[in-house]
Amino acid sequence: MKIRVLGSAAGGGFPQWNCNCRNCAGVRSGTMHTRARTQSSIAVNGNAADSWALVNASPDILTQLQANPVLQPARAPRDTAIAGIILVDGQVDHTTGLYMLREATRPWPLWCTDSAYADLTRGNPILQVLSHYCGIDRRRIDLEDGFAVDGVPGVQWRALPVASKPAPYSPNRESPVPGDNVALLITDEVLGRTALYAPGLGAVEESVWDAMQTADCVLVDGTFWTDEEMIALGLSRKRARDIGHLPQSGPGGMLEWLEKLPPRTRKILIHINNTNPILDETSPERAQLRRRGVEVAWDGMEIVL
Ligand code: MLT
Ligand code: MN
Ligand code: ZN
């Protein structure tokens, strides 16, 4: 099984178009030791060539497809290697790319939970709009059951409800229900190896912690370094936890959890906000990650399990 990171940034990307924080200014001017990043998405390949599952449809999907020619096998005048799409939530940074994929020649097989489906047909009725183009062939993610993506053989999926926040347009924004946000436990059926993908994780609850401990690789919420990051920079009044993201540093932070995992577990932070000091490869925060054996996802990173 292969996981290709298409976009490693959180909503807004890096640099964010209207942001002049230290990081965004630094990457824009080329004066910071870092790389630009597009918004949150991965692609997963099992044991069939030219056949990938797209996990989240980023607003940057067209750029991501250009940067990853493996996703365009060119077997027909109109073609794609994307066999199906899975959503971990209904957030703007994970769904807007569906509009960019509207020229598909058949309805997109689209896996999402009932609550994400409700948000994407009401608060943000993107799936209704898409029905005027390629349409979607909705596949229900059942929180009790695993699933497989047709056309991506050799990979088994399981969605775990996680504590985070649905999108601001969701009626559940301030009182989330199970299924608003999920983590994906992705298993290579042949090798029995697993990855846990959780770009939005507001707290590490028991079921997620169990999955993290069994996974060979965890790709977890790397949005913010501190809870007050956006407040301290004068960019927002919201804490990381208020918008469903557990910060890395501090008591109970993501680094404490990652520290408790077995040494063999590959630990990768993903969905990184442009304000996060770990984006500066020369920062003390990044040095701390290196000491702890924690990697920072980048666009184009490929993980072979
Ligand atoms: C989030 O996960 O909180 C998002 O990145 C928000 C957004 O898409 O703007
Ligand atoms: Mn996001
Ligand atoms: Zn910024």
CSV table of C-alpha atoms and ligand atoms in Angstrom, one decimal:
chain,number,residue,atom,x,y,z
A,1,MET,CA,0.0,0.0,0.0
A,2,LYS,CA,1.2,3.5,-0.9
A,3,ILE,CA,0.0,6.8,0.5
A,4,ARG,CA,0.8,9.9,-1.4
A,5,VAL,CA,0.4,13.2,0.4
A,6,LEU,CA,-1.2,15.5,-2.1
A,7,GLY,CA,-1.7,18.5,0.2
A,8,SER,CA,-0.1,18.7,3.7
A,9,ALA,CA,-1.5,22.2,4.8
A,10,ALA,CA,-4.6,23.0,6.7
A,11,GLY,CA,-7.4,25.2,5.3
A,12,GLY,CA,-5.9,28.3,3.7
A,13,GLY,CA,-2.8,26.5,2.5
A,14,PHE,CA,0.8,27.8,2.8
A,15,PRO,CA,1.2,30.6,2.1
A,16,GLN,CA,-2.4,31.7,2.7
A,17,TRP,CA,-3.4,34.3,0.1
A,18,ASN,CA,-4.1,37.1,2.5
A,19,CYS,CA,-1.7,36.2,5.3
A,20,ASN,CA,1.4,38.1,6.2
A,21,CYS,CA,2.4,36.1,9.3
A,22,ARG,CA,6.1,35.3,9.7
A,23,ASN,CA,5.8,31.9,7.9
A,24,CYS,CA,3.6,33.1,5.0
A,25,ALA,CA,5.8,36.2,4.5
A,26,GLY,CA,8.9,33.9,4.7
A,27,VAL,CA,7.8,31.4,2.2
A,28,ARG,CA,6.5,34.1,-0.2
A,29,SER,CA,9.8,36.0,-0.2
A,30,GLY,CA,11.9,32.8,-0.3
A,31,THR,CA,13.8,33.8,2.9
A,32,MET,CA,12.6,31.0,5.1
A,33,HIS,CA,13.9,27.4,5.0
A,34,THR,CA,10.5,25.8,4.3
A,35,ARG,CA,8.3,24.7,1.4
A,36,ALA,CA,4.9,25.8,0.2
A,37,ARG,CA,2.1,23.5,0.8
A,38,THR,CA,-1.4,22.9,-0.6
A,39,GLN,CA,-4.6,22.1,1.3
A,40,SER,CA,-5.3,18.8,2.9
A,41,SER,CA,-5.6,15.6,0.8
A,42,ILE,CA,-4.0,12.2,0.4
A,43,ALA,CA,-4.2,9.5,-2.2
A,44,VAL,CA,-4.0,5.8,-1.4
A,45,ASN,CA,-3.0,2.9,-3.8
A,46,GLY,CA,-3.4,-0.8,-3.1
A,47,ASN,CA,-2.2,-3.6,-5.3
A,48,ALA,CA,-3.6,-2.3,-8.6
A,49,ALA,CA,-1.5,0.1,-10.6
A,50,ASP,CA,-3.3,3.2,-11.9
A,51,SER,CA,-6.0,3.1,-9.3
A,52,TRP,CA,-6.1,5.3,-6.3
A,53,ALA,CA,-8.6,6.4,-3.6
A,54,LEU,CA,-8.7,10.1,-3.1
A,55,VAL,CA,-9.1,11.0,0.5
A,56,ASN,CA,-10.6,14.5,0.7
A,57,ALA,CA,-11.1,16.8,-2.3
A,58,SER,CA,-9.0,19.8,-1.7
A,59,PRO,CA,-9.6,23.2,-3.2
A,60,ASP,CA,-6.1,22.7,-4.7
A,61,ILE,CA,-6.9,19.4,-6.3
A,62,LEU,CA,-6.1,20.6,-9.9
A,63,THR,CA,-2.6,21.7,-8.8
A,64,GLN,CA,-2.2,18.5,-6.9
A,65,LEU,CA,-3.2,16.4,-10.0
A,66,GLN,CA,-0.6,18.3,-12.1
A,67,ALA,CA,2.1,17.7,-9.5
A,68,ASN,CA,1.3,13.9,-9.3
A,69,PRO,CA,1.2,12.6,-12.9
A,70,VAL,CA,0.7,9.1,-11.5
A,71,LEU,CA,-3.0,10.1,-11.1
A,72,GLN,CA,-3.4,10.6,-14.8
A,73,PRO,CA,-2.7,7.3,-16.6
A,74,ALA,CA,-4.1,8.5,-19.9
A,75,ARG,CA,-5.7,5.2,-21.0
A,76,ALA,CA,-8.6,7.0,-22.7
A,77,PRO,CA,-9.3,10.5,-24.1
A,78,ARG,CA,-10.9,11.3,-20.7
A,79,ASP,CA,-9.3,9.4,-17.8
A,80,THR,CA,-8.2,9.5,-14.2
A,81,ALA,CA,-6.5,7.1,-11.8
A,82,ILE,CA,-9.0,8.2,-9.0
A,83,ALA,CA,-11.4,5.3,-8.5
A,84,GLY,CA,-13.3,6.8,-5.6
A,85,ILE,CA,-13.4,9.6,-3.1
A,86,ILE,CA,-13.6,9.4,0.7
A,87,LEU,CA,-14.3,12.3,2.9
A,88,VAL,CA,-13.3,12.6,6.6
A,89,ASP,CA,-15.7,15.5,7.2
A,90,GLY,CA,-17.6,18.1,5.3
A,91,GLN,CA,-15.1,21.0,5.8
A,92,VAL,CA,-14.4,23.5,3.0
A,93,ASP,CA,-10.8,22.4,2.7
A,94,HIS,CA,-11.8,18.8,2.2
A,95,THR,CA,-14.8,19.1,-0.2
A,96,THR,CA,-14.4,22.2,-2.5
A,97,GLY,CA,-12.3,20.1,-4.9
A,98,LEU,CA,-15.4,18.2,-5.8
A,99,TYR,CA,-16.4,21.2,-7.9
A,100,MET,CA,-13.1,21.0,-9.8
A,101,LEU,CA,-13.8,17.3,-10.5
A,102,ARG,CA,-17.2,17.9,-12.1
A,103,GLU,CA,-16.2,16.9,-15.6
A,104,ALA,CA,-15.9,13.2,-14.6
A,105,THR,CA,-17.5,10.8,-17.1
A,106,ARG,CA,-19.5,9.0,-14.4
A,107,PRO,CA,-20.9,9.9,-11.0
A,108,TRP,CA,-18.1,9.8,-8.4
A,109,PRO,CA,-18.3,7.0,-6.0
A,110,LEU,CA,-18.2,9.1,-2.8
A,111,TRP,CA,-17.8,7.7,0.7
A,112,CYS,CA,-19.0,9.9,3.6
A,113,THR,CA,-20.8,9.5,6.9
A,114,ASP,CA,-24.5,10.5,7.3
A,115,SER,CA,-23.7,13.7,9.1
A,116,ALA,CA,-21.1,14.8,6.5
A,117,TYR,CA,-23.7,13.9,3.8
A,118,ALA,CA,-26.3,16.0,5.6
A,119,ASP,CA,-24.0,19.0,5.7
A,120,LEU,CA,-23.1,18.6,2.0
A,121,THR,CA,-26.7,18.5,1.0
A,122,ARG,CA,-28.0,21.3,3.3
A,123,GLY,CA,-25.6,23.8,4.9
A,124,ASN,CA,-23.3,23.6,1.9
A,125,PRO,CA,-25.3,21.8,-0.8
A,126,ILE,CA,-22.3,21.0,-3.0
A,127,LEU,CA,-23.6,17.5,-3.7
A,128,GLN,CA,-26.9,19.0,-5.1
A,129,VAL,CA,-24.9,21.3,-7.3
A,130,LEU,CA,-22.8,18.4,-8.5
A,131,SER,CA,-25.9,16.5,-9.6
A,132,HIS,CA,-26.1,19.0,-12.5
A,133,TYR,CA,-22.6,17.9,-13.6
A,134,CYS,CA,-21.1,14.4,-13.1
A,135,GLY,CA,-23.2,13.7,-9.9
A,136,ILE,CA,-22.1,11.4,-7.2
A,137,ASP,CA,-22.8,7.8,-6.3
A,138,ARG,CA,-23.0,8.1,-2.6
A,139,ARG,CA,-21.6,5.2,-0.5
A,140,ARG,CA,-22.5,5.4,3.2
A,141,ILE,CA,-19.7,5.2,5.7
A,142,ASP,CA,-21.1,3.0,8.5
A,143,LEU,CA,-19.3,3.8,11.8
A,144,GLU,CA,-19.7,0.2,12.9
A,145,ASP,CA,-18.2,-1.4,9.8
A,146,GLY,CA,-15.2,-1.5,7.5
A,147,PHE,CA,-15.5,-0.8,3.8
A,148,ALA,CA,-13.6,-1.3,0.6
A,149,VAL,CA,-13.3,1.2,-2.3
A,150,ASP,CA,-14.2,-0.5,-5.6
A,151,GLY,CA,-11.2,-0.4,-8.0
A,152,VAL,CA,-8.7,0.0,-5.2
A,153,PRO,CA,-8.1,-3.7,-4.2
A,154,GLY,CA,-6.0,-4.8,-1.3
A,155,VAL,CA,-7.0,-1.9,1.0
A,156,GLN,CA,-9.5,-2.1,3.8
A,157,TRP,CA,-10.9,1.0,5.4
A,158,ARG,CA,-12.5,1.7,8.7
A,159,ALA,CA,-13.8,5.1,9.9
A,160,LEU,CA,-13.5,6.0,13.6
A,161,PRO,CA,-15.5,8.9,14.9
A,162,VAL,CA,-13.2,11.5,16.5
A,163,ALA,CA,-13.7,14.5,18.7
A,164,SER,CA,-13.3,17.6,16.4
A,165,LYS,CA,-15.6,20.1,14.9
A,166,PRO,CA,-17.8,20.0,11.8
A,167,ALA,CA,-17.7,23.0,9.4
A,168,PRO,CA,-19.0,26.4,10.5
A,169,TYR,CA,-22.1,25.9,8.3
A,170,SER,CA,-23.0,22.7,10.1
A,171,PRO,CA,-25.9,22.8,12.5
A,172,ASN,CA,-23.7,20.5,14.7
A,173,ARG,CA,-20.8,23.0,14.8
A,174,GLU,CA,-21.1,23.6,18.6
A,175,SER,CA,-22.5,20.2,19.5
A,176,PRO,CA,-20.8,17.7,17.3
A,177,VAL,CA,-22.2,14.2,16.8
A,178,PRO,CA,-20.3,11.0,16.0
A,179,GLY,CA,-19.5,11.0,12.3
A,180,ASP,CA,-19.1,14.7,11.9
A,181,ASN,CA,-15.4,14.0,11.8
A,182,VAL,CA,-13.7,10.7,11.3
A,183,ALA,CA,-10.2,9.2,11.3
A,184,LEU,CA,-9.5,6.5,8.8
A,185,LEU,CA,-7.7,3.3,9.7
A,186,ILE,CA,-6.3,2.1,6.4
A,187,THR,CA,-5.1,-1.5,6.2
A,188,ASP,CA,-3.0,-3.3,3.5
A,189,GLU,CA,-4.9,-6.6,3.4
A,190,VAL,CA,-1.9,-8.5,2.1
A,191,LEU,CA,0.8,-7.3,4.5
A,192,GLY,CA,-1.6,-6.5,7.4
A,193,ARG,CA,0.1,-3.1,7.8
A,194,THR,CA,-2.0,-0.1,8.8
A,195,ALA,CA,-2.0,3.6,8.7
A,196,LEU,CA,-4.2,5.9,10.7
A,197,TYR,CA,-5.1,9.2,9.0
A,198,ALA,CA,-6.6,11.8,11.3
A,199,PRO,CA,-6.1,15.4,9.9
A,200,GLY,CA,-8.6,16.8,12.4
A,201,LEU,CA,-8.3,15.5,15.9
A,202,GLY,CA,-9.5,17.7,18.8
A,203,ALA,CA,-8.8,15.1,21.5
A,204,VAL,CA,-7.3,11.6,21.6
A,205,GLU,CA,-10.1,9.5,22.8
A,206,GLU,CA,-9.8,5.8,23.7
A,207,SER,CA,-10.8,4.3,20.4
A,208,VAL,CA,-8.4,6.6,18.4
A,209,TRP,CA,-5.7,5.9,20.9
A,210,ASP,CA,-6.2,2.1,20.5
A,211,ALA,CA,-6.0,2.5,16.7
A,212,MET,CA,-2.9,4.7,17.0
A,213,GLN,CA,-1.1,2.1,19.1
A,214,THR,CA,-1.8,-0.7,16.5
A,215,ALA,CA,-0.9,1.4,13.5
A,216,ASP,CA,2.4,1.1,11.7
A,217,CYS,CA,2.2,4.8,10.7
A,218,VAL,CA,0.1,7.6,12.1
A,219,LEU,CA,-0.7,10.7,10.1
A,220,VAL,CA,-2.2,13.0,12.7
A,221,ASP,CA,-3.5,16.5,13.2
A,222,GLY,CA,-0.5,18.9,12.9
A,223,THR,CA,-2.6,22.1,12.6
A,224,PHE,CA,-1.3,24.1,15.5
A,225,TRP,CA,1.8,24.2,17.8
A,226,THR,CA,0.0,26.0,20.7
A,227,ASP,CA,-3.6,26.4,21.6
A,228,GLU,CA,-3.4,30.2,21.4
A,229,GLU,CA,-1.4,30.3,18.2
A,230,MET,CA,-3.8,32.4,16.2
A,231,ILE,CA,-4.7,34.6,19.1
A,232,ALA,CA,-1.1,35.4,19.9
A,233,LEU,CA,-0.5,36.4,16.3
A,234,GLY,CA,-3.7,38.6,16.4
A,235,LEU,CA,-5.2,36.6,13.5
A,236,SER,CA,-8.2,35.1,15.2
A,237,ARG,CA,-10.0,34.9,18.5
A,238,LYS,CA,-10.3,31.2,18.5
A,239,ARG,CA,-8.1,28.7,20.2
A,240,ALA,CA,-7.0,25.5,18.4
A,241,ARG,CA,-9.2,23.4,20.6
A,242,ASP,CA,-12.2,25.7,19.9
A,243,ILE,CA,-12.0,24.7,16.2
A,244,GLY,CA,-11.4,21.0,16.8
A,245,HIS,CA,-7.6,20.7,16.7
A,246,LEU,CA,-5.4,19.4,19.5
A,247,PRO,CA,-2.2,21.5,19.6
A,248,GLN,CA,1.2,19.7,19.6
A,249,SER,CA,2.9,21.3,22.5
A,250,GLY,CA,1.8,21.6,26.2
A,251,PRO,CA,0.2,19.2,28.6
A,252,GLY,CA,-2.0,16.7,26.9
A,253,GLY,CA,-0.8,17.9,23.5
A,254,MET,CA,-0.2,15.7,20.5
A,255,LEU,CA,3.5,15.3,21.2
A,256,GLU,CA,2.8,13.7,24.6
A,257,TRP,CA,0.6,11.2,22.9
A,258,LEU,CA,3.1,10.4,20.1
A,259,GLU,CA,5.8,10.0,22.7
A,260,LYS,CA,3.9,7.1,24.2
A,261,LEU,CA,3.7,5.2,20.9
A,262,PRO,CA,6.0,2.2,20.3
A,263,PRO,CA,9.4,3.3,18.8
A,264,ARG,CA,8.6,1.4,15.6
A,265,THR,CA,5.5,3.6,14.8
A,266,ARG,CA,6.1,6.1,12.1
A,267,LYS,CA,4.8,9.4,13.3
A,268,ILE,CA,3.8,12.1,10.9
A,269,LEU,CA,2.1,15.5,11.4
A,270,ILE,CA,-0.2,16.5,8.6
A,271,HIS,CA,-2.8,19.3,8.0
A,272,ILE,CA,-0.4,22.0,9.1
A,273,ASN,CA,-1.7,25.5,9.5
A,274,ASN,CA,0.4,28.3,8.0
A,275,THR,CA,1.0,29.8,11.4
A,276,ASN,CA,2.7,26.7,12.8
A,277,PRO,CA,6.4,27.3,13.7
A,278,ILE,CA,7.2,23.7,12.7
A,279,LEU,CA,7.0,24.9,9.0
A,280,ASP,CA,10.3,26.8,9.6
A,281,GLU,CA,12.8,23.9,9.2
A,282,THR,CA,15.3,25.9,11.3
A,283,SER,CA,12.9,26.6,14.2
A,284,PRO,CA,13.5,25.2,17.7
A,285,GLU,CA,10.0,23.6,17.5
A,286,ARG,CA,11.1,21.7,14.4
A,287,ALA,CA,14.3,20.6,16.1
A,288,GLN,CA,12.2,19.3,18.9
A,289,LEU,CA,10.2,17.2,16.5
A,290,ARG,CA,13.4,15.8,15.0
A,291,ARG,CA,14.6,14.8,18.5
A,292,ARG,CA,11.3,13.0,19.1
A,293,GLY,CA,11.4,11.3,15.7
A,294,VAL,CA,8.2,13.1,14.5
A,295,GLU,CA,8.1,13.9,10.8
A,296,VAL,CA,6.3,16.8,9.1
A,297,ALA,CA,4.3,15.9,6.0
A,298,TRP,CA,5.1,17.7,2.8
A,299,ASP,CA,3.4,17.8,-0.6
A,300,GLY,CA,4.6,14.8,-2.7
A,301,MET,CA,5.7,12.7,0.3
A,302,GLU,CA,5.1,9.0,-0.3
A,303,ILE,CA,4.6,6.5,2.4
A,304,VAL,CA,5.1,2.9,1.5
A,305,LEU,CA,3.7,0.5,4.1
B,1,MLT,C1,-10.1,23.1,9.8
B,1,MLT,O1,-9.8,21.9,9.8
B,1,MLT,O2,-10.4,23.7,10.9
B,1,MLT,C2,-10.1,23.8,8.5
B,1,MLT,O3,-8.8,23.7,7.9
B,1,MLT,C3,-10.9,25.0,8.3
B,1,MLT,C4,-11.0,25.5,6.9
B,1,MLT,O4,-11.2,24.7,6.0
B,1,MLT,O5,-11.0,26.7,6.8
B,2,MN,MN,-9.1,21.5,7.7
B,3,ZN,ZN,0.2,32.8,7.6
